[in-house]
Coordinates of C-alpha atoms and ligand atoms in Angstrom, one line a residue:
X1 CA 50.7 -59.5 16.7
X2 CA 52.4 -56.6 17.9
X3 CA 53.3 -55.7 14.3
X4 CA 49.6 -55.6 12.9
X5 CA 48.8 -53.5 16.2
X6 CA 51.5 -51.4 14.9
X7 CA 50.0 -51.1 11.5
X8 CA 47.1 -49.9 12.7
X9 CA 48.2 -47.3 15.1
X10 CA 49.7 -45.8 11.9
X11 CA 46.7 -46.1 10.1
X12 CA 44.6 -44.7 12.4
X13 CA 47.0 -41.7 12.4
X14 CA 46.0 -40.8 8.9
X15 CA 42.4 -41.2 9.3
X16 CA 39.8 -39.0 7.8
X17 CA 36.2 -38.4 7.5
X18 CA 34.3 -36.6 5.6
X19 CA 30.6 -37.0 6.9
X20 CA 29.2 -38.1 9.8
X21 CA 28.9 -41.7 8.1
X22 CA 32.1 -42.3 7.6
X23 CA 32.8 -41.8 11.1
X24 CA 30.1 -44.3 12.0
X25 CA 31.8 -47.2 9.4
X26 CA 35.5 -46.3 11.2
X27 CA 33.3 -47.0 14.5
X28 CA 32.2 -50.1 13.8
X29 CA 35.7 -51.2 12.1
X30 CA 37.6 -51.0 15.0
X31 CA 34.7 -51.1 17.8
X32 CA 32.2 -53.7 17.2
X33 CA 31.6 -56.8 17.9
X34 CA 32.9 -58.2 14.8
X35 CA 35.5 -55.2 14.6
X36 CA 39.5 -55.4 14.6
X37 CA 40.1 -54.7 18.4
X38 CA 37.5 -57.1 19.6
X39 CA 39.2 -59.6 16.9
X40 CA 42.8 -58.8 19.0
X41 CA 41.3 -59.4 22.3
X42 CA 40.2 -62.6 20.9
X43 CA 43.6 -63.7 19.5
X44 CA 45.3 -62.2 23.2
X45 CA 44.5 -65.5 24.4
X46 CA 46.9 -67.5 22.6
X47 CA 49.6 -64.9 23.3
X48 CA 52.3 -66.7 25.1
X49 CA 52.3 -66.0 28.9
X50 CA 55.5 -63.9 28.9
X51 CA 54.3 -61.6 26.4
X52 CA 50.7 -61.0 27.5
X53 CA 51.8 -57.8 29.4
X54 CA 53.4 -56.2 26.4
X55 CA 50.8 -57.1 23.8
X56 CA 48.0 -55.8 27.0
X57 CA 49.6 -52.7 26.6
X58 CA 50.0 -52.1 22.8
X59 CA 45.8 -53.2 22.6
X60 CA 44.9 -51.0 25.6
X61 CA 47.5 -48.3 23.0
X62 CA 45.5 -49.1 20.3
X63 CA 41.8 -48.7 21.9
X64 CA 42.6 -45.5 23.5
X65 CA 44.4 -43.8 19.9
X66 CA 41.4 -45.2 18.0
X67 CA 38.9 -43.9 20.7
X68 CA 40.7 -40.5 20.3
X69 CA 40.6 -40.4 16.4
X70 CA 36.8 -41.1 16.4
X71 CA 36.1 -38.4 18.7
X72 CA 38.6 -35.6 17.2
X73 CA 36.7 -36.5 13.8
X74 CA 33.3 -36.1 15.0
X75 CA 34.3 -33.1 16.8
X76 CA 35.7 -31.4 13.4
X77 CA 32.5 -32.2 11.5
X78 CA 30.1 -30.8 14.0
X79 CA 32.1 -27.4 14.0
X80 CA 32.1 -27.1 10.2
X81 CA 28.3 -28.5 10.8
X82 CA 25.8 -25.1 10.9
X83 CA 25.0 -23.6 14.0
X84 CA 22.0 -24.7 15.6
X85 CA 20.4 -21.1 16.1
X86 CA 17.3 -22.2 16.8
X87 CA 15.5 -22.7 13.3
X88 CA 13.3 -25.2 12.7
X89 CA 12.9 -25.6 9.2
X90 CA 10.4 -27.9 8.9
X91 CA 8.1 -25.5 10.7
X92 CA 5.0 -23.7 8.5
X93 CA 5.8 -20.1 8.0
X94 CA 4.2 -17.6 9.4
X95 CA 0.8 -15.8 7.7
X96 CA 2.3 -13.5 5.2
X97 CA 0.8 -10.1 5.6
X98 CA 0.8 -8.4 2.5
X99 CA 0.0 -4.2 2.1
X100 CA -3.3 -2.4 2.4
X101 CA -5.0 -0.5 0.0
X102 CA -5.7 3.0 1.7
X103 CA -8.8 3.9 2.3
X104 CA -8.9 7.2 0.4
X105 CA -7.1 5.4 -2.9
X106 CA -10.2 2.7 -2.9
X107 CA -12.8 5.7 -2.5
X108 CA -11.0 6.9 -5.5
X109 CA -11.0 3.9 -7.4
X110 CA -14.7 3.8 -7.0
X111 CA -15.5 7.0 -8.2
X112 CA -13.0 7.0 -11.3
X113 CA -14.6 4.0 -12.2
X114 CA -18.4 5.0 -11.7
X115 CA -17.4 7.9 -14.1
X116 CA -14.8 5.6 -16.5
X117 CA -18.7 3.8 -17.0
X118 CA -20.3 6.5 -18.6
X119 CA -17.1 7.2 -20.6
X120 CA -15.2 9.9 -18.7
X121 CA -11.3 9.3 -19.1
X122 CA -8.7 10.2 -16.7
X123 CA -7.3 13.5 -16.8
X124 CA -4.4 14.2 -14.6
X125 CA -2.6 18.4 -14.2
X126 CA 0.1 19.4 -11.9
X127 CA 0.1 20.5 -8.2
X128 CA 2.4 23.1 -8.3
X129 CA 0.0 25.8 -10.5
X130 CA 0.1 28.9 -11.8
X131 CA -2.3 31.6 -11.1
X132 CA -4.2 31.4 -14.7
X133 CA -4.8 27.3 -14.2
X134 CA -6.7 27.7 -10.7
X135 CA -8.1 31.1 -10.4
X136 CA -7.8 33.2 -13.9
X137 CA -8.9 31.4 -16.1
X138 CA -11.8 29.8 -14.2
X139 CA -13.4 33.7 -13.5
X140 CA -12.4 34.3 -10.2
X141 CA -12.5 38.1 -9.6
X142 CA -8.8 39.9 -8.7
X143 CA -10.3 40.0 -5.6
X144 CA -11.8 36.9 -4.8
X145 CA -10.9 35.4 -1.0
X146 CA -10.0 32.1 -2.5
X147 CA -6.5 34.3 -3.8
X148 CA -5.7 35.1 -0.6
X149 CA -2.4 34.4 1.4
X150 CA -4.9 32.7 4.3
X151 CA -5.9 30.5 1.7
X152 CA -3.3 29.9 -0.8
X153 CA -0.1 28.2 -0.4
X154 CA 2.5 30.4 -3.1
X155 CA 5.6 29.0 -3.5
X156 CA 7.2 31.7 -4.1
X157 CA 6.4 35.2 -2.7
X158 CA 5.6 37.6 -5.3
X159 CA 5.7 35.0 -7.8
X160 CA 2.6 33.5 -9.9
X161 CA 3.5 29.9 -9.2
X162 CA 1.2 28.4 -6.1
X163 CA 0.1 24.9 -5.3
X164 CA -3.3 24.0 -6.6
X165 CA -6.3 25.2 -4.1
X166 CA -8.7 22.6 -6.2
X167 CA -8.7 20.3 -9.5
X168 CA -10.8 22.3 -11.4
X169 CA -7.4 23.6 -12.5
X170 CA -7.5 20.5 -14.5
X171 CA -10.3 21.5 -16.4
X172 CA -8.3 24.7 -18.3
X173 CA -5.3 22.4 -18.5
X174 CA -7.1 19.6 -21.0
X175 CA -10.1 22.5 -22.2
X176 CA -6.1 24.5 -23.7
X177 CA -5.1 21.6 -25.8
X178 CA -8.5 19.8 -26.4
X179 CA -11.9 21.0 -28.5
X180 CA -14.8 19.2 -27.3
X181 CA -16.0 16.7 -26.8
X182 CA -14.4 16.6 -23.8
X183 CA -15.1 14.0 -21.2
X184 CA -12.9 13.6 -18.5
X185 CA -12.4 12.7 -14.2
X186 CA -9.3 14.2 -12.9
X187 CA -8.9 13.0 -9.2
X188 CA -5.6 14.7 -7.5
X189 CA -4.4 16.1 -4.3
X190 CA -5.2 19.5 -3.3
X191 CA -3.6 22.1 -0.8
X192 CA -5.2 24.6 1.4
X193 CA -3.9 26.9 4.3
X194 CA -5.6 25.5 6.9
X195 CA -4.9 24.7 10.7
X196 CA -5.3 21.3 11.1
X197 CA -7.9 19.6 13.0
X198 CA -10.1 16.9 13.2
X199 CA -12.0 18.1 10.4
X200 CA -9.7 20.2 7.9
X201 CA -6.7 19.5 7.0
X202 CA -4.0 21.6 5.0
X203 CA -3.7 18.8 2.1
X204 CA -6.5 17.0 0.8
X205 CA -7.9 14.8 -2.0
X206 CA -10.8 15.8 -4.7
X207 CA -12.2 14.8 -8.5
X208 CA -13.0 16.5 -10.6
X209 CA -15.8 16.0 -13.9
X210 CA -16.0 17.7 -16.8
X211 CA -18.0 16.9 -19.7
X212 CA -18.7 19.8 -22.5
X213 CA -19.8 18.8 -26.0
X214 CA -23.2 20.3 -28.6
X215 CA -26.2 20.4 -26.1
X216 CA -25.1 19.4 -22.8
X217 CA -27.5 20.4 -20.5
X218 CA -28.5 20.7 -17.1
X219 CA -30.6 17.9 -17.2
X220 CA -27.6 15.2 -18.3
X221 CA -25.8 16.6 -15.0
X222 CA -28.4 15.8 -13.4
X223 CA -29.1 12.3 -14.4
X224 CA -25.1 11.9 -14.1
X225 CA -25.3 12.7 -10.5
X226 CA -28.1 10.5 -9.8
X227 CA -26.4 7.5 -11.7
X228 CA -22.9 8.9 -9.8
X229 CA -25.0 8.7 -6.1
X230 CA -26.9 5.3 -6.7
X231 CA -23.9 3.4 -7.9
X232 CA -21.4 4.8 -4.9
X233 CA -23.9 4.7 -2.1
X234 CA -26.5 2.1 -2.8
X235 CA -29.5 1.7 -5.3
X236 CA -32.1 3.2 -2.6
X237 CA -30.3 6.8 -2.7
X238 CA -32.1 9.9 -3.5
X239 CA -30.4 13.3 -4.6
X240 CA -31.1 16.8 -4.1
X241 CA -29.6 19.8 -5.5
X242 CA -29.5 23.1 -4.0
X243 CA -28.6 26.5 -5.7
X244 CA -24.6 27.9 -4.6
X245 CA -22.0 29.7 -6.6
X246 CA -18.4 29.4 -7.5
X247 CA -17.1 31.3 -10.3
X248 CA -16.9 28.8 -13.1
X249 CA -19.9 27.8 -13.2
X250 CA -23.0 29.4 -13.9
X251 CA -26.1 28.0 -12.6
X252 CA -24.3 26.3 -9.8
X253 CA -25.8 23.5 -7.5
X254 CA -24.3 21.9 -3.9
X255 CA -25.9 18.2 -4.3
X256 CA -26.7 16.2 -1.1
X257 CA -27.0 12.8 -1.0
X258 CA -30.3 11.1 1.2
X259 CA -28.0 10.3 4.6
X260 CA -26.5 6.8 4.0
X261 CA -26.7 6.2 7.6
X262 CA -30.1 6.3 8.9
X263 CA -31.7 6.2 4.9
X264 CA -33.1 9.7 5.3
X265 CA -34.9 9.6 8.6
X266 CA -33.0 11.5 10.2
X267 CA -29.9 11.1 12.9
X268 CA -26.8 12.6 14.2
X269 CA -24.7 12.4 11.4
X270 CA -27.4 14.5 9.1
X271 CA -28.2 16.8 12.0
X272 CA -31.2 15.3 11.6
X273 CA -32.2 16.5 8.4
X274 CA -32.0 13.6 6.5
X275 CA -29.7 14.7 4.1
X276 CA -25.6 15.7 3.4
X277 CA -23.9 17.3 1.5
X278 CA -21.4 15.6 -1.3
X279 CA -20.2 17.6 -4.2
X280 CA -20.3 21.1 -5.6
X281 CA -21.5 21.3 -9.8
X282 CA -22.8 23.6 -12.3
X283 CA -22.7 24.6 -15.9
X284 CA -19.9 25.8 -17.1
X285 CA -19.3 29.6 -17.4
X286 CA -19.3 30.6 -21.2
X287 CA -16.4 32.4 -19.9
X288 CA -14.3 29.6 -19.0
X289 CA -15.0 28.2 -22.6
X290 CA -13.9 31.3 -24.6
X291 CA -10.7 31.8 -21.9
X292 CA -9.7 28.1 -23.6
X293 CA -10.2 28.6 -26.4
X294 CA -13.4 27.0 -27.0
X295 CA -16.7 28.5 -28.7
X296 CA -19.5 29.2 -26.0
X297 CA -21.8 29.7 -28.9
X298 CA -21.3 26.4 -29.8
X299 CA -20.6 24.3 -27.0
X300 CA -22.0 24.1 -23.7
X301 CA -20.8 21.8 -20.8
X302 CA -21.5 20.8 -16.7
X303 CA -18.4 20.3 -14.0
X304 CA -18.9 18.4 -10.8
X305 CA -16.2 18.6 -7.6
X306 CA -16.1 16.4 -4.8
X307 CA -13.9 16.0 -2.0
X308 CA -12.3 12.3 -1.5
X309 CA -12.1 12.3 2.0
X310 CA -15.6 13.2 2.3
X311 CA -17.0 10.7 0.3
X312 CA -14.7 8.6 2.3
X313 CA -16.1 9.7 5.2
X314 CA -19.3 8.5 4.4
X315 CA -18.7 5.0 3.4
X316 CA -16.6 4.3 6.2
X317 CA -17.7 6.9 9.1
X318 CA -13.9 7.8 9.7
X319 CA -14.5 10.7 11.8
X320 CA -11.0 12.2 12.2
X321 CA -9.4 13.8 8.9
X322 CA -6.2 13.0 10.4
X323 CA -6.3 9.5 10.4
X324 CA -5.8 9.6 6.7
X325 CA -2.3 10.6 6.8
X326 CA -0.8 9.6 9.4
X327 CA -0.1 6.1 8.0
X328 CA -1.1 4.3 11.8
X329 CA -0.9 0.6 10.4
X330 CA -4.1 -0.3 13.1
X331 CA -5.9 2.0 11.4
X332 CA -4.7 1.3 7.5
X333 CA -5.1 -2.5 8.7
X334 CA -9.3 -1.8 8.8
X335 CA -9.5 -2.0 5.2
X336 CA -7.6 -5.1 4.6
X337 CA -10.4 -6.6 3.2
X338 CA -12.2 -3.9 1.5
X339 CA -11.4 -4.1 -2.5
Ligands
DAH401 N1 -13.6 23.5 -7.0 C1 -14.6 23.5 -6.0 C2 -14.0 23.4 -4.7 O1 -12.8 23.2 -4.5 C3 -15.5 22.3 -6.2 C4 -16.3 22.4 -7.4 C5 -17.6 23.0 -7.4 C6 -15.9 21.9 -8.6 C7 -18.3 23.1 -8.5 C8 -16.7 22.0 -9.8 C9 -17.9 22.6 -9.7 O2 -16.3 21.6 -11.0 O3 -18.7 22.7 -10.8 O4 -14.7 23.7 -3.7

């Protein structure tokens, strides 16, 4: 008997596991009921009477080095087990919040495609200019305010190169390498020197239209901007244009939309007049035609300008200009589910 216990103890020396199963089999092998030390104790009691103390010992021996095995093996695999940190995998994930579409870049959308409708196509220039692009070209005097330092960003002093006051720049850059027709919406980003506040801001967004073909005349602007105004604010919307100038274009109209608010009655944000203002248009100056190199005689066009955060301003009453770029996630997060 004391041989086999022997055996064992050796045995039990080289014992590995490899998974928490195999531990549980060497368990029951030496530990249950049916298992090789309860099979000893069993057999102790035909051990002769001067042995018993030897043969106690060698089983008590055997228990205790197969006790110590089992525990050093489960002890290995939970260390080379992962950590528990804490994860439960079988939890459901969290809501996945994806991005926002800012508000100004949906406003956009919608008036690119209002326009890509009637068959305008995107035009896109640069926002570092030259002088000819924004102000020559487009029949601003030598000494119109718009040049000035208080207005203009330059980038360099001296030089001709500034950053684009407006996208009508746009207009010269496709009228150069294009002869009519010429249909196009060129929306872009804009600088000014201004201080900002609430309501100006030194960088801001506009788009642009430009349409010049045979016969254009006042009239199809016109219808434009009412099909423009009904589609972007609502089928109930009523136009008006009022006489202005810029330089390019020649008549030139602001156009006010009927407030979108109270539907023309009358409130605070129309100052009670029932109506505000949207977008600046005209026909084009003969003189812009001919500086790019297109015939006056022959072709006549209209241009329309709006500012984005304006119209922005309207759809969604954002009141501070600021709000737009500072990228304040609470206030991006508003628009989640506009499209
Ligand atoms: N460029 C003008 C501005 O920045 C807006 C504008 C007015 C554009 C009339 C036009 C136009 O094309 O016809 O204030």
């Amino acid at each position: 008997m004391i041989d086999k216990i022997n055996a064992l103890l050796a045995e039990i020396e080289n014992l590995t596991a490899t998974n928490s199963e195999e531990t549980e089999l060497l368990r029951i092998r030496f530990f249950s009921k049916k298992g090789e030390i309860t099979a000893l104790m069993n057999d102790f009691r035909n051990v002769p009477a001067e042995d018993k103390r030897a043969v106690g010992v060698k089983i008590n021996e055997l228990k205790e080095s197969a006790q110590q095995k089992l525990n050093a093996l489960k002890m290995s695999l939970d260390n080379d087990a992962p950590a528990d940190d804490g994860i439960d995998l079988t939890r459901t994930s969290y809501p996945f919040r994806v991005g926002t579409r800012h508000p100004l870049s949906i406003v956009r959308k919608k008036i690119c495609d209002i326009f890509a409708r009637l068959g305008f196509c995107i035009a896109e220039g640069q926002e570092i200019e030259d002088d000819w692009h924004v102000f020559s070209s487009l029949n601003f005097a030598e000494d119109h305010p718009a040049r000035d330092m208080q207005d203009t960003f330059f980038v360099q002093h001296g030089a001709d190169m500034l950053l684009r006051t407006h996208t009508s720049s746009v207009q010269t850059r496709v009228m150069e390498e294009t002869q009519p027709p010429v249909r196009i919406i060129c929306p872009g980003r804009v600088y000014r020197n201004e201080a900002v506040s609430y309501r100006a801001h030194c960088f801001f967004h506009q788009v642009e239209a430009l349409y010049v073909d045979k016969d254009v005349s006042f009239a199809d602007l016109k219808q434009t901007l009412l099909y423009f105004a009904r589609e972007m604010f609502g089928r109930d919307t009523d136009i008006r244009l009022r006489p202005s100038f810029f330089p390019f274009t020649e008549p030139s109209a602001e156009m006010d939309i009927s407030c979108n608010l109270c539907g023309g009655k009358g409130c605070p944000f129309c100052k009670h007049t029932g109506w505000v203002e949207i977008l600046g248009c005209g026909m084009v100056d003969p003189n812009v035609l001919e500086n790019c190199g297109i015939d006056s005689n022959i072709y006549s066009g209209f241009a329309l300008g709006m500012g984005v955060e304006r119209i922005t301003n309207l759809t969604y009453q954002v009141k501070d200009l600021r709000l737009f770029s500072e990228n304040d996630v609470r206030f991006l997060r508003q628009f989640e589910s506009a499209s």
